[in-house]
Coordinates of N, CA and C in Angstrom, one line a residue:
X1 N -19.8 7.1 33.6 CA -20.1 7.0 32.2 C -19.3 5.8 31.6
X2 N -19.8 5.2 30.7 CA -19.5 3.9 30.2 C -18.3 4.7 28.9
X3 N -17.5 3.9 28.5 CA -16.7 4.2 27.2 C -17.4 4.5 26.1
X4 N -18.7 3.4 26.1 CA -19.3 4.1 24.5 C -19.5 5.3 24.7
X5 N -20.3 6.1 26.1 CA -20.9 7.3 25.9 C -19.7 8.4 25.5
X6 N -18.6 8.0 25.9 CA -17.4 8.8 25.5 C -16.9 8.6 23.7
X7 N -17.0 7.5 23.4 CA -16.9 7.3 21.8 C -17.4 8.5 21.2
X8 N -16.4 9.0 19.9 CA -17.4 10.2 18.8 C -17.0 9.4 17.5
X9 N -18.1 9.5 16.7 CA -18.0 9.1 15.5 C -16.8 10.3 14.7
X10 N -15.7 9.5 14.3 CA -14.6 10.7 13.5 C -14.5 10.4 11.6
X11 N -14.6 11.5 11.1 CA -14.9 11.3 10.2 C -13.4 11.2 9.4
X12 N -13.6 10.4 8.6 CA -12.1 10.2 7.4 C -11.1 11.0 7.8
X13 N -9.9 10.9 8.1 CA -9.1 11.9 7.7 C -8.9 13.2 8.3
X14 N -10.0 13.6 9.4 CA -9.7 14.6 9.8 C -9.1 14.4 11.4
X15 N -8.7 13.6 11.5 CA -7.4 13.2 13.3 C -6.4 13.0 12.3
X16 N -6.0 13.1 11.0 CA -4.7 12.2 10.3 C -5.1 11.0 9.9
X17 N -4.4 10.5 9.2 CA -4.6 9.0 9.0 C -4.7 8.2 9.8
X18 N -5.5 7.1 9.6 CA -5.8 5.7 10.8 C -4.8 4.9 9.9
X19 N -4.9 4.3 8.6 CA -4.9 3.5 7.6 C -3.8 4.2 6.6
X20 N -2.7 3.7 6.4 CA -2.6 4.6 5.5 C -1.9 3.0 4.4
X21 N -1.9 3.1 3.0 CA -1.7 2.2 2.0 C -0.9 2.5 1.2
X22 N 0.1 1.5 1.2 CA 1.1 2.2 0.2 C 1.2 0.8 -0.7
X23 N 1.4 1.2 -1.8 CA 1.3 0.1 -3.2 C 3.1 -0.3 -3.6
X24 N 3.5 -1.9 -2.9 CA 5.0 -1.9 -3.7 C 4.7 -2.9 -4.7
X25 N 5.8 -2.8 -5.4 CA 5.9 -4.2 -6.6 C 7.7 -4.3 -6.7
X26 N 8.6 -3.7 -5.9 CA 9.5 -4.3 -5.7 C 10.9 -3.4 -6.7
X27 N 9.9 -2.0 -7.3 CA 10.8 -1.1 -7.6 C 11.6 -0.6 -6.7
X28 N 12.4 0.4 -7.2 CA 13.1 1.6 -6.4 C 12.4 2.1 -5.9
X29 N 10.9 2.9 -6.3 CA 10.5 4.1 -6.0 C 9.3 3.5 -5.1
X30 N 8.9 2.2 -5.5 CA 8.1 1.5 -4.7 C 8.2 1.4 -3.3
X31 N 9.7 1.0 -3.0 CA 10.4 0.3 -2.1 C 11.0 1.7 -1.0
X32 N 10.6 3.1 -1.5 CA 11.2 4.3 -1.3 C 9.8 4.9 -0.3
X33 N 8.6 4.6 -1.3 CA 7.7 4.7 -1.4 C 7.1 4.3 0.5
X34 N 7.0 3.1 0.4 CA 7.2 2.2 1.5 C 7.9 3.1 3.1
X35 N 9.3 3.5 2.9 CA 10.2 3.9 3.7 C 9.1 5.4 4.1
X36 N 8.5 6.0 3.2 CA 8.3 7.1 3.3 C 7.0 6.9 4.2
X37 N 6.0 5.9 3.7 CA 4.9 6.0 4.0 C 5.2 4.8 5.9
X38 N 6.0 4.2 5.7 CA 6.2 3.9 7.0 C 6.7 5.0 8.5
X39 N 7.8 6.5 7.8 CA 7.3 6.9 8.6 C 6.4 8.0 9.1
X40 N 5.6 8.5 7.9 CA 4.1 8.7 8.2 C 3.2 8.4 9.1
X41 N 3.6 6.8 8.4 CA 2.3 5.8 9.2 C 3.1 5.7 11.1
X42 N 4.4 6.3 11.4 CA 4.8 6.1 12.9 C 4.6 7.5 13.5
X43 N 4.7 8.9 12.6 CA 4.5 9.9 13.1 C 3.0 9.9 13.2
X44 N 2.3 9.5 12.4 CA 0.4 9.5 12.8 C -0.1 8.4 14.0
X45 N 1.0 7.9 14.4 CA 0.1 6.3 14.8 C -0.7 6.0 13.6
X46 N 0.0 5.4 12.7 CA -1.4 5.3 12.0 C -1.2 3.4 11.5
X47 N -1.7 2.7 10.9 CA -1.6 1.8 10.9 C -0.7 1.2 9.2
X48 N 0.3 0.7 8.7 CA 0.6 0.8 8.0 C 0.2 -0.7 6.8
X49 N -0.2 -0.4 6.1 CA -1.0 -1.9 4.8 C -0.1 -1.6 3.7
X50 N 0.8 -2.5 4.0 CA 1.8 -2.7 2.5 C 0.8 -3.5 1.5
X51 N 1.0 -2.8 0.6 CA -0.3 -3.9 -0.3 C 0.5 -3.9 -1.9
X52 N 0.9 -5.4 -2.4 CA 1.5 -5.6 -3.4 C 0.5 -6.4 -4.4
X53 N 0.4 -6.0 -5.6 CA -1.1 -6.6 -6.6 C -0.3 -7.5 -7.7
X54 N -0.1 -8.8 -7.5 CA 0.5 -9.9 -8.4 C -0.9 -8.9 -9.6
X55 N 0.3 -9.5 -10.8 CA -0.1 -9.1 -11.4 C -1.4 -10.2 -12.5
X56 N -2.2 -10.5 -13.4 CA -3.2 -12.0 -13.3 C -2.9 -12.1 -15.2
X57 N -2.2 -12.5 -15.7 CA -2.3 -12.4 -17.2 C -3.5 -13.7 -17.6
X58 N -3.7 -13.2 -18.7 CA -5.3 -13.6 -20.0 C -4.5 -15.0 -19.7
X59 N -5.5 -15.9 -19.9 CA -4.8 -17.6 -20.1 C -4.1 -17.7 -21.2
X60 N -5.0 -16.8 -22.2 CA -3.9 -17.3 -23.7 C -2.5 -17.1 -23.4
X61 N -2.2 -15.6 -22.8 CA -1.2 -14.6 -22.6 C -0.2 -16.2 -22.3
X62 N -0.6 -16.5 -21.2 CA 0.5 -17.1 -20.4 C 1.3 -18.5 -21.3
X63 N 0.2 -19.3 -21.9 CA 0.9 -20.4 -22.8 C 1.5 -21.0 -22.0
X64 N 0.9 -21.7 -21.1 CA 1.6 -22.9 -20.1 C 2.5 -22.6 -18.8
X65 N 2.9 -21.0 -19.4 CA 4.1 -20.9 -18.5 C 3.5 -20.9 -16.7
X66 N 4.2 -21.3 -16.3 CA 3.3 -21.2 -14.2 C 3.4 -19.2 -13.8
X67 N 2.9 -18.7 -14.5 CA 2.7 -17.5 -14.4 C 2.4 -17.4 -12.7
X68 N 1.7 -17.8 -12.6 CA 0.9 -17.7 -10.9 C 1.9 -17.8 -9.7
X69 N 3.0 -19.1 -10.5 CA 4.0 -19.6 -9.5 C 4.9 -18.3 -9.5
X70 N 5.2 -17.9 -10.9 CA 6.1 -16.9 -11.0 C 5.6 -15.5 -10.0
X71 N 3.9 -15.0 -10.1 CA 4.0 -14.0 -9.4 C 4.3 -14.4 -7.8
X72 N 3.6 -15.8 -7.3 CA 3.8 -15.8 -5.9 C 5.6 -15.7 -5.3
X73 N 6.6 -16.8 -6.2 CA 7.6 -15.7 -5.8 C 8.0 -14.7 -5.7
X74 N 7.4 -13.8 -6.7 CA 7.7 -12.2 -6.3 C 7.0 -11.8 -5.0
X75 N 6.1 -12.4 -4.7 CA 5.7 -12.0 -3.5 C 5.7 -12.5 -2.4
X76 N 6.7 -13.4 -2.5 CA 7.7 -14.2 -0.9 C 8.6 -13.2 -1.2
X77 N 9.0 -12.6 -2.5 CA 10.6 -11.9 -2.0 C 10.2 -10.8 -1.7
X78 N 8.9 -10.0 -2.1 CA 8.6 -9.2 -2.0 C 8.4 -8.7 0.3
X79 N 7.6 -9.9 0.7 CA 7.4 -10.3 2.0 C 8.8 -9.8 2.4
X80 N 9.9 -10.6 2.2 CA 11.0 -11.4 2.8 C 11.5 -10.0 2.9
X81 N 11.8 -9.3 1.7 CA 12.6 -7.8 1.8 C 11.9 -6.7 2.7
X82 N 10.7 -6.7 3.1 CA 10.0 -6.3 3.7 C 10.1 -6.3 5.4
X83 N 9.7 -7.9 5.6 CA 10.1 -8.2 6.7 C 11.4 -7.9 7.5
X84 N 12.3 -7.9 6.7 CA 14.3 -7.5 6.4 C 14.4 -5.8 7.5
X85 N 13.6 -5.3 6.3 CA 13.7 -3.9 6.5 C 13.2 -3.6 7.9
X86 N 11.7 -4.3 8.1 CA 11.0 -4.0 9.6 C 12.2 -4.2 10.7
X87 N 12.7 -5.3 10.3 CA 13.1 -6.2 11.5 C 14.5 -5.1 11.6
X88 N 15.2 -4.3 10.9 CA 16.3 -3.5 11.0 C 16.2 -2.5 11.6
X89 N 14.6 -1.7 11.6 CA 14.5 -0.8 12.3 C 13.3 -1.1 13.7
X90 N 13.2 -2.3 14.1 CA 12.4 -2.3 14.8 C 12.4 -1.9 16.1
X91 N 13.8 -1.8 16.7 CA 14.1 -0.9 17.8 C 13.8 0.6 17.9
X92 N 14.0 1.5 16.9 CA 13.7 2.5 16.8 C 12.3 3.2 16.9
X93 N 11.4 2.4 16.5 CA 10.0 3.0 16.4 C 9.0 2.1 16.4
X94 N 7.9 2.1 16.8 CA 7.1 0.9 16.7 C 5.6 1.7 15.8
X95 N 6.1 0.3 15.0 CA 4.9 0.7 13.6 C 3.9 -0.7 13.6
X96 N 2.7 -0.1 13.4 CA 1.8 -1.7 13.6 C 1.7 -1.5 11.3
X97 N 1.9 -2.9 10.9 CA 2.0 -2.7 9.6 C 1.4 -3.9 9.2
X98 N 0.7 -4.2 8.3 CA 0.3 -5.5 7.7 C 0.6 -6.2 6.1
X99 N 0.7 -7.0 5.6 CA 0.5 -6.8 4.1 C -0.1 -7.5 3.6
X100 N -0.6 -6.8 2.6 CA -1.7 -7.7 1.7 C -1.6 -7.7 0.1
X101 N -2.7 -9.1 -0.2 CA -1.6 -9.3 -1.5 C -2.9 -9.3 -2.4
X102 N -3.1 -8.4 -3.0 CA -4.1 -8.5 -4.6 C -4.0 -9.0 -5.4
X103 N -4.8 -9.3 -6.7 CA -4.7 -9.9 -7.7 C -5.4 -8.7 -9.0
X104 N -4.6 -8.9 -9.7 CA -5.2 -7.7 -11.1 C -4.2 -6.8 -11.1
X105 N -4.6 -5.8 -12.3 CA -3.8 -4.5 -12.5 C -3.1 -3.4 -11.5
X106 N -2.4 -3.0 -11.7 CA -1.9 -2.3 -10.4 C -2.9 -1.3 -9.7
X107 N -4.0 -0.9 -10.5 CA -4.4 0.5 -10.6 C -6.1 -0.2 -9.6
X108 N -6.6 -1.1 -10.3 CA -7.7 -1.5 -10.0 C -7.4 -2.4 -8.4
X109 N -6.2 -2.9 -8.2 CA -6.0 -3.6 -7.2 C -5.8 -2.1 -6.3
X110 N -5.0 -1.3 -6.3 CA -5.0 -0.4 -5.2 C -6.0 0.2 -4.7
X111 N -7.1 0.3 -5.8 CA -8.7 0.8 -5.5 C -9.1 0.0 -4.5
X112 N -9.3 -1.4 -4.8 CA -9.7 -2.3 -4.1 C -9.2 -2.7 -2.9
X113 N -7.9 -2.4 -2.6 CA -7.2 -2.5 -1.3 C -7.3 -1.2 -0.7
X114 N -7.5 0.4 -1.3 CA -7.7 1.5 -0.2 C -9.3 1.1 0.4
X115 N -10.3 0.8 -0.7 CA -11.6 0.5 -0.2 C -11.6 -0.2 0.6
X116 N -11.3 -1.7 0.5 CA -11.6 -2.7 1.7 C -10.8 -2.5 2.9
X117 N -10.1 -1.8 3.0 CA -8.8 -1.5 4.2 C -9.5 0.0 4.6
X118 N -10.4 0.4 3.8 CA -10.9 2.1 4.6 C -9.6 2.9 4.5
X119 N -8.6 2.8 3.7 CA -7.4 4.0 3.5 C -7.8 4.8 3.7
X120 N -7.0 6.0 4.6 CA -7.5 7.4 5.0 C -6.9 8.2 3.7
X121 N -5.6 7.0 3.4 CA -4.4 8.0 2.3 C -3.4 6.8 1.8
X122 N -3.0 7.1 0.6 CA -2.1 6.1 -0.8 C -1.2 6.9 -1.1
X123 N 0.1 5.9 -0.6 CA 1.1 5.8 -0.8 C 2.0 5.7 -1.9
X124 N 2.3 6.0 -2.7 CA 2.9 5.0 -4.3 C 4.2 6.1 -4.6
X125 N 5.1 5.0 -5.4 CA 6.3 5.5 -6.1 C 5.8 5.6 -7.5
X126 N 6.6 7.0 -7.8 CA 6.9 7.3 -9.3 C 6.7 6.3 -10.3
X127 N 6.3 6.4 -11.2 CA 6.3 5.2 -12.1 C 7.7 5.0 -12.6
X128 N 8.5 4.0 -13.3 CA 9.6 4.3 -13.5 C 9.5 4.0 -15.1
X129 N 8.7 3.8 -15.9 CA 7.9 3.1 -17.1 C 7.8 4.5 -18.2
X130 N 8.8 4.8 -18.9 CA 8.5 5.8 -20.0 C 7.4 6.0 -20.8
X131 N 6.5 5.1 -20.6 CA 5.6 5.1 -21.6 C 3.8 5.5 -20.8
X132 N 4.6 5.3 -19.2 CA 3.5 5.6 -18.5 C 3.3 7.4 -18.5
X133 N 3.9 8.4 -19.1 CA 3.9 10.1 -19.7 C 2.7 9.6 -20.4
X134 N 2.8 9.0 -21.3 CA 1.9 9.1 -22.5 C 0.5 8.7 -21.5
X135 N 0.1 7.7 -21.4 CA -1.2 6.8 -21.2 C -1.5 7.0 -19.4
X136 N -0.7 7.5 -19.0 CA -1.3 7.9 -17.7 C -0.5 6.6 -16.5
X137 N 0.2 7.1 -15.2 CA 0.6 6.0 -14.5 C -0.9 5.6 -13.6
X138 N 0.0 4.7 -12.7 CA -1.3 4.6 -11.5 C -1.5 5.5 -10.6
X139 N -0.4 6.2 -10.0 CA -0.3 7.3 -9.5 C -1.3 8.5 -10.0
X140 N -0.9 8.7 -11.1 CA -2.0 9.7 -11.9 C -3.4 9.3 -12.1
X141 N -3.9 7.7 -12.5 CA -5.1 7.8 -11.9 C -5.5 7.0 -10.8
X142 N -4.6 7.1 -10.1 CA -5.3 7.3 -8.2 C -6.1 8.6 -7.7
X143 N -5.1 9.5 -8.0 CA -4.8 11.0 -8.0 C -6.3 11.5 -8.7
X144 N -6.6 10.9 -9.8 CA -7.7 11.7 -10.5 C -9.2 10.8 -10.5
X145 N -8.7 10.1 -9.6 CA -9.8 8.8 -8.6 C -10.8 10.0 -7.4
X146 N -9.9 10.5 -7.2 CA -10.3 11.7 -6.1 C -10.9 11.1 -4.5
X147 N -10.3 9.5 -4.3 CA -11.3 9.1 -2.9 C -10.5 9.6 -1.7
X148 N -8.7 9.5 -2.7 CA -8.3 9.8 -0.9 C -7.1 10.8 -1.3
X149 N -6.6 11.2 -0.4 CA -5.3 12.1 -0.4 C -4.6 11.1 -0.9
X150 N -3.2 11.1 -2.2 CA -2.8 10.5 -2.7 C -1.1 11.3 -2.8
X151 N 0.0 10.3 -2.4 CA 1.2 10.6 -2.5 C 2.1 10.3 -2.8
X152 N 2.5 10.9 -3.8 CA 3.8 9.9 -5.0 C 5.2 10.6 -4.7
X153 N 6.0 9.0 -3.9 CA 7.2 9.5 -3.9 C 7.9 9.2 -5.1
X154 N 8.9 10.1 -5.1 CA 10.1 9.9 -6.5 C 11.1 8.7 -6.6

């Protein structure tokens, strides 16, 4: 018998996660977030997609400032702290992890990174933003997105 005839088509989520996405920007809860969903992603075999969404402000918004330059440093440091952490525990467990870097709102960028990455399940920290009670976090509408199992650490 050849390997394909052995292949079974598996559906989302039901072996555990393949994919699993977790959304930082460089918070506490983000950064917590991350630790958690890394070891998830080593107890599942699962594959781990750090995915951080620069944020894109209106051209007026910006008024000359190098907005763009500003987000891409947050996301070398973002990398660099990342990289830090793998490289500290990389004796201990072997996690296959990638990252990827969006552009837009936090909410619509994580959509678009569980989608094109096939997330089996999303990762995200607490919002830490008082004003996110009122108007809803991203967490909350991930959560009420209903595509994938959704998990907000504190």
């Amino acid at each position: 018998m050849t390997e394909q005839q052995h292949s079974h088509g598996f559906e989302r989520g039901t072996d555990g996660p393949k994919v699993i996405v977790v959304g930082v920007d460089g918070s506490d809860s983000s950064l917590r977030a991350a630790a958690y969903a890394g070891g998830l992603a080593r107890r599942q075999h699962a594959l781990l997609a750090v995915v951080y969404v620069q944020p894109v402000m209106a051209a007026g918004a910006a008024l000359g400032v190098p907005v763009a330059e500003t987000t891409d440093e947050i996301a070398e440091d973002l990398v660099a702290q990342i990289r830090e952490a793998a490289e500290r525990v990389k004796g201990i467990f072997d996690l296959r992890w990638e990252f990827h870097t969006f552009r837009g709102d936090p909410y619509n960028g994580l959509v678009k990174a569980a989608d094109e990455l096939k997330a089996d399940a999303v990762v995200v920290g607490a919002s830490e933003q008082a004003g996110h009670r009122i108007i809803g976090s991203v967490a909350v509408r991930l959560v009420k997105a209903g595509r994938w199992p959704v998990t907000v650490v504190p």
